[in-house]
């Protein structure tokens, strides 16, 4: 959705219209292979910029509101770092209970308040569809930083960028999604994004944490191969990417059920020995035991590189949305 706000009235020389300018980022469905290639190219430039100079003044004078109703380390701080490294500023609202939210203020009113002060709003919220609601009310661009069990589009962008960086291609890959595929929003977004490419999926989970059936059907409807398995040993020798996720404790009504599945998969050196030497091991983090620390030194363990990529991707997106990329 294009927003009609003051950015639109900026002088042409003052901004670059790149297909992202002034737009919300709510779902990976908004992307295409061309748009992804563009963002990845800019992210690559952002990496060079950070390595060479640390920061730039591209977004000087711009303000980002970082509004988090759920906990976050990587997403909140990488959005903040991205803005600061481009010379912008941040209003961090990561403790909503200290804001007027605790007085009962609604999401629409909170975003309409913040957009009086900021040029772009990053929102994480426990309810599916909350980012869309915020975007419906806000004139300024809204970026979905996770809406409950729905989507986490910027995470999927950095995940895909990492696969590209690690393996040098996005077509013809065998990808296993492992863990909590039911509640894991990063899996939902990444599966949709990978469906733009020639991907073969293996959805590896305990029975009660299977990927929602409409998502499996969606991948198959695009002509892609998708199988559901419970034992990671059935696929480990064959796959190019293993994307491991945490069991999402906060989404369970019955903690006994959580306890019964939480340690279902543990990636350790013995399992890694069965994988291809070229396989890449990813995790959106935080991990709570699914990947043992002993695996961290394995060159195939990409999760720390993956999280650094998050900052470059978010720098690219912010510059694009604010018309400076
Ligand atoms: C993920 C999330 O919040 O969905 N974390 C993140 O943004 N890197 C994954 C998770 O919490 O398990």
Short mmCIF file of C-alpha atoms and ligand atoms in Angstrom, two decimals:
data_model
loop_
_atom_site.label_atom_id
_atom_site.label_comp_id
_atom_site.label_asym_id
_atom_site.label_seq_id
_atom_site.Cartn_x
_atom_site.Cartn_y
_atom_site.Cartn_z
CA UNK A 1 0.00 0.00 0.00
CA UNK A 2 1.36 3.46 -0.86
CA UNK A 3 0.83 6.03 1.82
CA UNK A 4 0.01 9.63 1.06
CA UNK A 5 2.07 11.56 3.53
CA UNK A 6 4.64 14.31 3.55
CA UNK A 7 7.37 12.09 2.07
CA UNK A 8 5.38 12.08 -1.14
CA UNK A 9 5.69 15.83 -1.42
CA UNK A 10 9.48 15.80 -1.07
CA UNK A 11 11.44 17.21 -3.99
CA UNK A 12 12.23 14.57 -6.64
CA UNK A 13 15.96 15.13 -6.16
CA UNK A 14 15.47 14.43 -2.49
CA UNK A 15 14.34 10.84 -2.86
CA UNK A 16 14.57 7.83 -5.10
CA UNK A 17 11.41 5.94 -6.04
CA UNK A 18 12.38 2.28 -5.98
CA UNK A 19 9.05 0.50 -5.56
CA UNK A 20 9.42 0.59 -1.76
CA UNK A 21 9.24 4.32 -1.16
CA UNK A 22 6.57 5.20 1.40
CA UNK A 23 5.23 1.63 1.50
CA UNK A 24 4.39 -0.71 4.35
CA UNK A 25 6.14 -4.06 4.72
CA UNK A 26 3.48 -6.35 6.15
CA UNK A 27 3.95 -9.72 4.46
CA UNK A 28 6.47 -11.48 2.25
CA UNK A 29 3.65 -11.81 -0.28
CA UNK A 30 4.48 -8.22 -1.33
CA UNK A 31 7.85 -9.29 -2.68
CA UNK A 32 9.00 -10.73 -5.99
CA UNK A 33 12.29 -12.14 -7.19
CA UNK A 34 13.14 -8.75 -8.71
CA UNK A 35 12.39 -6.83 -5.51
CA UNK A 36 14.41 -9.31 -3.47
CA UNK A 37 17.38 -9.01 -5.81
CA UNK A 38 17.20 -5.22 -5.43
CA UNK A 39 17.11 -5.31 -1.61
CA UNK A 40 19.92 -7.89 -1.48
CA UNK A 41 22.06 -5.69 -3.71
CA UNK A 42 21.52 -2.70 -1.43
CA UNK A 43 22.15 -4.86 1.68
CA UNK A 44 25.47 -5.88 0.19
CA UNK A 45 26.38 -2.21 -0.27
CA UNK A 46 25.32 -1.54 3.32
CA UNK A 47 27.73 -4.22 4.52
CA UNK A 48 30.57 -2.55 2.61
CA UNK A 49 29.56 0.82 4.03
CA UNK A 50 29.57 -0.49 7.61
CA UNK A 51 32.88 -2.33 7.16
CA UNK A 52 34.57 0.74 5.64
CA UNK A 53 33.04 3.67 7.47
CA UNK A 54 30.85 2.34 10.29
CA UNK A 55 28.07 4.74 9.44
CA UNK A 56 26.72 7.26 6.94
CA UNK A 57 24.29 10.18 6.98
CA UNK A 58 21.81 8.85 4.41
CA UNK A 59 18.86 9.00 6.81
CA UNK A 60 19.97 12.00 8.79
CA UNK A 61 16.93 13.86 10.09
CA UNK A 62 14.71 10.76 9.87
CA UNK A 63 13.14 9.14 12.92
CA UNK A 64 12.04 5.53 13.44
CA UNK A 65 9.56 4.46 16.13
CA UNK A 66 10.42 0.96 17.38
CA UNK A 67 7.19 -0.31 18.97
CA UNK A 68 7.47 -3.75 20.57
CA UNK A 69 4.61 -5.44 22.45
CA UNK A 70 6.56 -8.72 22.62
CA UNK A 71 10.15 -9.43 23.72
CA UNK A 72 12.96 -9.00 21.22
CA UNK A 73 16.73 -8.77 21.21
CA UNK A 74 17.86 -9.10 17.60
CA UNK A 75 14.95 -7.54 15.74
CA UNK A 76 14.61 -4.49 17.99
CA UNK A 77 18.32 -3.79 18.30
CA UNK A 78 19.14 -4.43 14.63
CA UNK A 79 16.41 -2.02 13.50
CA UNK A 80 17.81 0.50 15.94
CA UNK A 81 21.41 -0.10 14.83
CA UNK A 82 20.34 0.09 11.17
CA UNK A 83 18.73 3.49 11.70
CA UNK A 84 21.63 4.84 13.77
CA UNK A 85 24.26 3.64 11.28
CA UNK A 86 22.42 5.53 8.54
CA UNK A 87 22.44 8.69 10.60
CA UNK A 88 18.79 8.56 11.70
CA UNK A 89 17.27 8.49 15.16
CA UNK A 90 15.05 6.08 17.07
CA UNK A 91 12.19 6.32 19.54
CA UNK A 92 12.45 2.97 21.33
CA UNK A 93 9.22 1.68 22.90
CA UNK A 94 10.25 -1.79 23.84
CA UNK A 95 8.58 -1.75 27.24
CA UNK A 96 5.02 -0.97 26.25
CA UNK A 97 3.81 -1.30 29.83
CA UNK A 98 5.64 1.93 30.61
CA UNK A 99 3.76 3.64 27.77
CA UNK A 100 0.09 4.62 27.54
CA UNK A 101 -0.64 1.09 26.31
CA UNK A 102 -0.84 0.21 30.01
CA UNK A 103 -3.55 2.90 30.39
CA UNK A 104 -5.62 1.04 27.81
CA UNK A 105 -4.65 2.96 24.68
CA UNK A 106 -5.56 1.09 21.49
CA UNK A 107 -3.07 0.07 18.80
CA UNK A 108 -4.60 2.49 16.23
CA UNK A 109 -4.23 5.41 18.63
CA UNK A 110 -0.70 4.42 19.64
CA UNK A 111 0.50 4.28 16.02
CA UNK A 112 -1.29 7.53 15.17
CA UNK A 113 0.55 9.11 18.07
CA UNK A 114 3.96 7.80 17.07
CA UNK A 115 3.60 8.84 13.45
CA UNK A 116 3.30 12.44 14.60
CA UNK A 117 6.92 12.13 15.71
CA UNK A 118 8.43 9.49 13.43
CA UNK A 119 8.81 8.81 9.69
CA UNK A 120 8.44 5.02 9.90
CA UNK A 121 7.01 2.62 12.50
CA UNK A 122 8.36 -0.85 13.28
CA UNK A 123 5.77 -2.96 15.09
CA UNK A 124 5.92 -6.30 16.90
CA UNK A 125 2.64 -7.45 18.41
CA UNK A 126 1.20 -10.75 19.68
CA UNK A 127 -1.85 -10.77 17.40
CA UNK A 128 -1.99 -12.01 13.82
CA UNK A 129 -3.05 -9.13 11.56
CA UNK A 130 -1.98 -6.39 13.99
CA UNK A 131 0.54 -4.93 11.54
CA UNK A 132 -2.21 -4.66 8.91
CA UNK A 133 -4.46 -2.88 11.41
CA UNK A 134 -1.66 -0.47 12.33
CA UNK A 135 -1.00 0.18 8.63
CA UNK A 136 -4.69 0.82 7.96
CA UNK A 137 -4.68 3.61 10.51
CA UNK A 138 -1.19 5.05 10.00
CA UNK A 139 -0.29 7.40 7.17
CA UNK A 140 3.40 6.65 7.58
CA UNK A 141 4.94 3.30 6.56
CA UNK A 142 4.58 0.40 9.00
CA UNK A 143 7.04 -2.51 9.06
CA UNK A 144 5.80 -5.80 10.50
CA UNK A 145 8.44 -7.09 12.94
CA UNK A 146 6.31 -10.14 13.85
CA UNK A 147 2.54 -10.37 14.26
CA UNK A 148 1.89 -13.27 16.63
CA UNK A 149 2.09 -16.60 14.79
CA UNK A 150 1.46 -14.80 11.49
CA UNK A 151 4.49 -13.41 9.66
CA UNK A 152 7.94 -11.96 10.25
CA UNK A 153 8.82 -10.62 6.79
CA UNK A 154 12.09 -8.84 7.58
CA UNK A 155 13.41 -11.98 9.25
CA UNK A 156 12.58 -13.96 6.11
CA UNK A 157 14.44 -11.39 4.00
CA UNK A 158 17.56 -11.77 6.12
CA UNK A 159 17.18 -15.55 6.13
CA UNK A 160 16.96 -15.69 2.36
CA UNK A 161 19.84 -13.22 2.00
CA UNK A 162 21.89 -15.53 4.26
CA UNK A 163 21.10 -18.58 2.11
CA UNK A 164 22.21 -16.59 -0.94
CA UNK A 165 25.40 -15.50 0.81
CA UNK A 166 26.23 -18.96 2.14
CA UNK A 167 25.36 -21.08 -0.89
CA UNK A 168 25.54 -18.64 -3.81
CA UNK A 169 22.17 -19.68 -5.25
CA UNK A 170 18.49 -19.80 -4.38
CA UNK A 171 17.16 -22.20 -7.00
CA UNK A 172 17.47 -25.95 -6.83
CA UNK A 173 17.92 -26.16 -3.04
CA UNK A 174 16.61 -28.79 -0.65
CA UNK A 175 15.51 -27.01 2.50
CA UNK A 176 14.48 -28.62 5.80
CA UNK A 177 12.46 -26.54 8.23
CA UNK A 178 12.89 -28.17 11.64
CA UNK A 179 11.04 -27.67 14.92
CA UNK A 180 7.94 -25.63 15.69
CA UNK A 181 6.43 -25.18 12.25
CA UNK A 182 2.96 -24.51 13.62
CA UNK A 183 3.68 -21.41 15.67
CA UNK A 184 7.00 -20.32 14.14
CA UNK A 185 6.24 -17.14 12.20
CA UNK A 186 9.75 -17.03 10.76
CA UNK A 187 9.09 -20.43 9.15
CA UNK A 188 5.79 -19.18 7.74
CA UNK A 189 7.41 -16.17 6.09
CA UNK A 190 10.51 -17.98 4.87
CA UNK A 191 8.49 -20.85 3.36
CA UNK A 192 6.45 -18.33 1.36
CA UNK A 193 9.56 -16.47 0.25
CA UNK A 194 11.40 -19.64 -0.80
CA UNK A 195 8.32 -20.59 -2.83
CA UNK A 196 9.37 -17.90 -5.34
CA UNK A 197 12.31 -20.21 -6.15
CA UNK A 198 12.73 -23.80 -7.23
CA UNK A 199 12.83 -25.22 -3.69
CA UNK A 200 12.22 -28.73 -2.40
CA UNK A 201 10.82 -28.56 1.13
CA UNK A 202 11.11 -31.02 4.00
CA UNK A 203 8.94 -29.99 6.91
CA UNK A 204 10.37 -31.75 9.96
CA UNK A 205 8.32 -31.53 13.16
CA UNK A 206 6.53 -33.49 15.85
CA UNK A 207 2.98 -34.27 14.77
CA UNK A 208 1.41 -31.55 16.93
CA UNK A 209 3.72 -28.84 15.55
CA UNK A 210 3.22 -29.45 11.83
CA UNK A 211 3.14 -26.58 9.37
CA UNK A 212 -0.46 -25.38 8.83
CA UNK A 213 -1.83 -27.52 6.00
CA UNK A 214 -2.77 -24.53 3.83
CA UNK A 215 0.90 -23.54 3.73
CA UNK A 216 2.00 -27.00 2.62
CA UNK A 217 -0.76 -26.89 -0.01
CA UNK A 218 0.34 -23.40 -1.11
CA UNK A 219 3.90 -24.64 -1.78
CA UNK A 220 2.60 -27.67 -3.69
CA UNK A 221 0.20 -25.51 -5.69
CA UNK A 222 3.25 -23.61 -6.94
CA UNK A 223 4.55 -26.90 -8.29
CA UNK A 224 7.14 -27.40 -5.53
CA UNK A 225 7.91 -30.70 -3.80
CA UNK A 226 7.04 -30.67 -0.10
CA UNK A 227 7.16 -33.59 2.31
CA UNK A 228 6.39 -33.78 6.00
CA UNK A 229 8.58 -36.00 8.19
CA UNK A 230 9.11 -36.45 11.90
CA UNK A 231 12.65 -37.79 12.05
CA UNK A 232 15.40 -35.42 10.98
CA UNK A 233 17.67 -38.43 10.27
CA UNK A 234 15.44 -39.24 7.28
CA UNK A 235 16.59 -36.06 5.50
CA UNK A 236 19.86 -34.91 7.05
CA UNK A 237 22.20 -36.38 4.41
CA UNK A 238 20.28 -34.85 1.53
CA UNK A 239 19.58 -31.25 2.43
CA UNK A 240 21.34 -27.98 1.51
CA UNK A 241 19.78 -25.86 4.26
CA UNK A 242 18.66 -26.86 7.75
CA UNK A 243 16.56 -24.10 9.31
CA UNK A 244 16.04 -24.93 12.98
CA UNK A 245 13.52 -23.16 15.23
CA UNK A 246 12.68 -22.89 18.91
CA UNK A 247 9.46 -24.41 20.20
CA UNK A 248 7.41 -21.26 20.83
CA UNK A 249 6.59 -21.69 24.53
CA UNK A 250 4.57 -18.47 24.72
CA UNK A 251 2.00 -19.81 22.20
CA UNK A 252 1.07 -22.90 24.26
CA UNK A 253 -2.04 -22.85 26.47
CA UNK A 254 -0.96 -26.07 28.19
CA UNK A 255 2.66 -26.00 29.38
CA UNK A 256 2.64 -29.79 29.83
CA UNK A 257 2.22 -30.08 26.06
CA UNK A 258 5.14 -27.69 25.56
CA UNK A 259 7.29 -29.79 27.91
CA UNK A 260 6.44 -32.92 25.92
CA UNK A 261 7.83 -31.50 22.65
CA UNK A 262 10.42 -28.93 23.65
CA UNK A 263 13.45 -31.23 23.40
CA UNK A 264 12.31 -33.14 20.34
CA UNK A 265 15.23 -32.03 18.17
CA UNK A 266 18.78 -31.25 19.23
CA UNK A 267 21.39 -30.53 16.59
CA UNK A 268 24.75 -31.75 17.90
CA UNK A 269 28.13 -32.63 16.31
CA UNK A 270 26.99 -36.24 15.77
CA UNK A 271 24.03 -35.09 13.67
CA UNK A 272 26.21 -32.58 11.78
CA UNK A 273 28.53 -35.45 10.80
CA UNK A 274 25.68 -36.93 8.79
CA UNK A 275 25.07 -33.69 6.87
CA UNK A 276 26.69 -32.57 3.60
CA UNK A 277 29.94 -30.62 3.99
CA UNK A 278 28.24 -27.78 2.12
CA UNK A 279 25.01 -27.74 4.13
CA UNK A 280 24.23 -24.49 5.89
CA UNK A 281 22.75 -24.55 9.40
CA UNK A 282 20.49 -21.63 10.27
CA UNK A 283 18.34 -20.51 13.22
CA UNK A 284 16.50 -17.19 13.68
CA UNK A 285 17.49 -17.30 17.38
CA UNK A 286 16.98 -17.23 20.30
CA UNK A 287 17.86 -20.91 20.80
CA UNK A 288 16.82 -22.76 23.91
CA UNK A 289 18.68 -26.02 23.45
CA UNK A 290 17.86 -26.98 19.82
CA UNK A 291 21.46 -26.44 18.69
CA UNK A 292 24.24 -27.41 21.06
CA UNK A 293 27.05 -24.91 21.68
CA UNK A 294 29.50 -27.53 20.40
CA UNK A 295 28.16 -26.90 16.88
CA UNK A 296 28.97 -23.16 16.94
CA UNK A 297 32.55 -23.70 15.69
CA UNK A 298 31.37 -25.75 12.71
CA UNK A 299 31.92 -23.62 9.57
CA UNK A 300 28.43 -24.65 8.41
CA UNK A 301 26.84 -22.95 11.44
CA UNK A 302 25.60 -19.72 9.86
CA UNK A 303 23.35 -18.34 12.61
CA UNK A 304 25.74 -15.65 13.84
CA UNK A 305 26.40 -14.46 10.30
CA UNK A 306 22.63 -14.63 9.75
CA UNK A 307 21.93 -12.25 12.63
CA UNK A 308 24.55 -9.78 11.42
CA UNK A 309 22.92 -9.88 7.99
CA UNK A 310 19.73 -8.71 9.73
CA UNK A 311 21.23 -5.28 10.24
CA UNK A 312 22.34 -4.93 6.60
CA UNK A 313 18.92 -6.03 5.33
CA UNK A 314 17.13 -3.61 7.65
CA UNK A 315 19.47 -0.78 6.61
CA UNK A 316 18.58 -1.54 2.98
CA UNK A 317 14.85 -1.67 3.68
CA UNK A 318 14.79 1.54 5.70
CA UNK A 319 16.78 3.39 3.06
CA UNK A 320 14.42 2.08 0.36
CA UNK A 321 11.22 2.89 2.27
CA UNK A 322 12.47 6.37 3.12
CA UNK A 323 13.43 6.96 -0.52
CA UNK A 324 17.19 7.03 -0.12
CA UNK A 325 18.32 3.75 -1.67
C1 LIG B 1 12.02 -15.01 16.15
C2 LIG B 1 10.65 -14.39 16.39
O1 LIG B 1 10.52 -13.44 17.17
O2 LIG B 1 9.72 -14.87 15.75
N1 LIG B 1 13.07 -14.26 16.68
C3 LIG B 1 13.63 -13.29 15.88
O3 LIG B 1 13.00 -12.34 15.51
N2 LIG B 1 14.90 -13.49 15.50
C4 LIG B 1 12.11 -16.44 16.51
C5 LIG B 1 11.72 -16.87 17.89
O4 LIG B 1 11.36 -16.07 18.76
O5 LIG B 1 11.83 -18.08 18.15
#
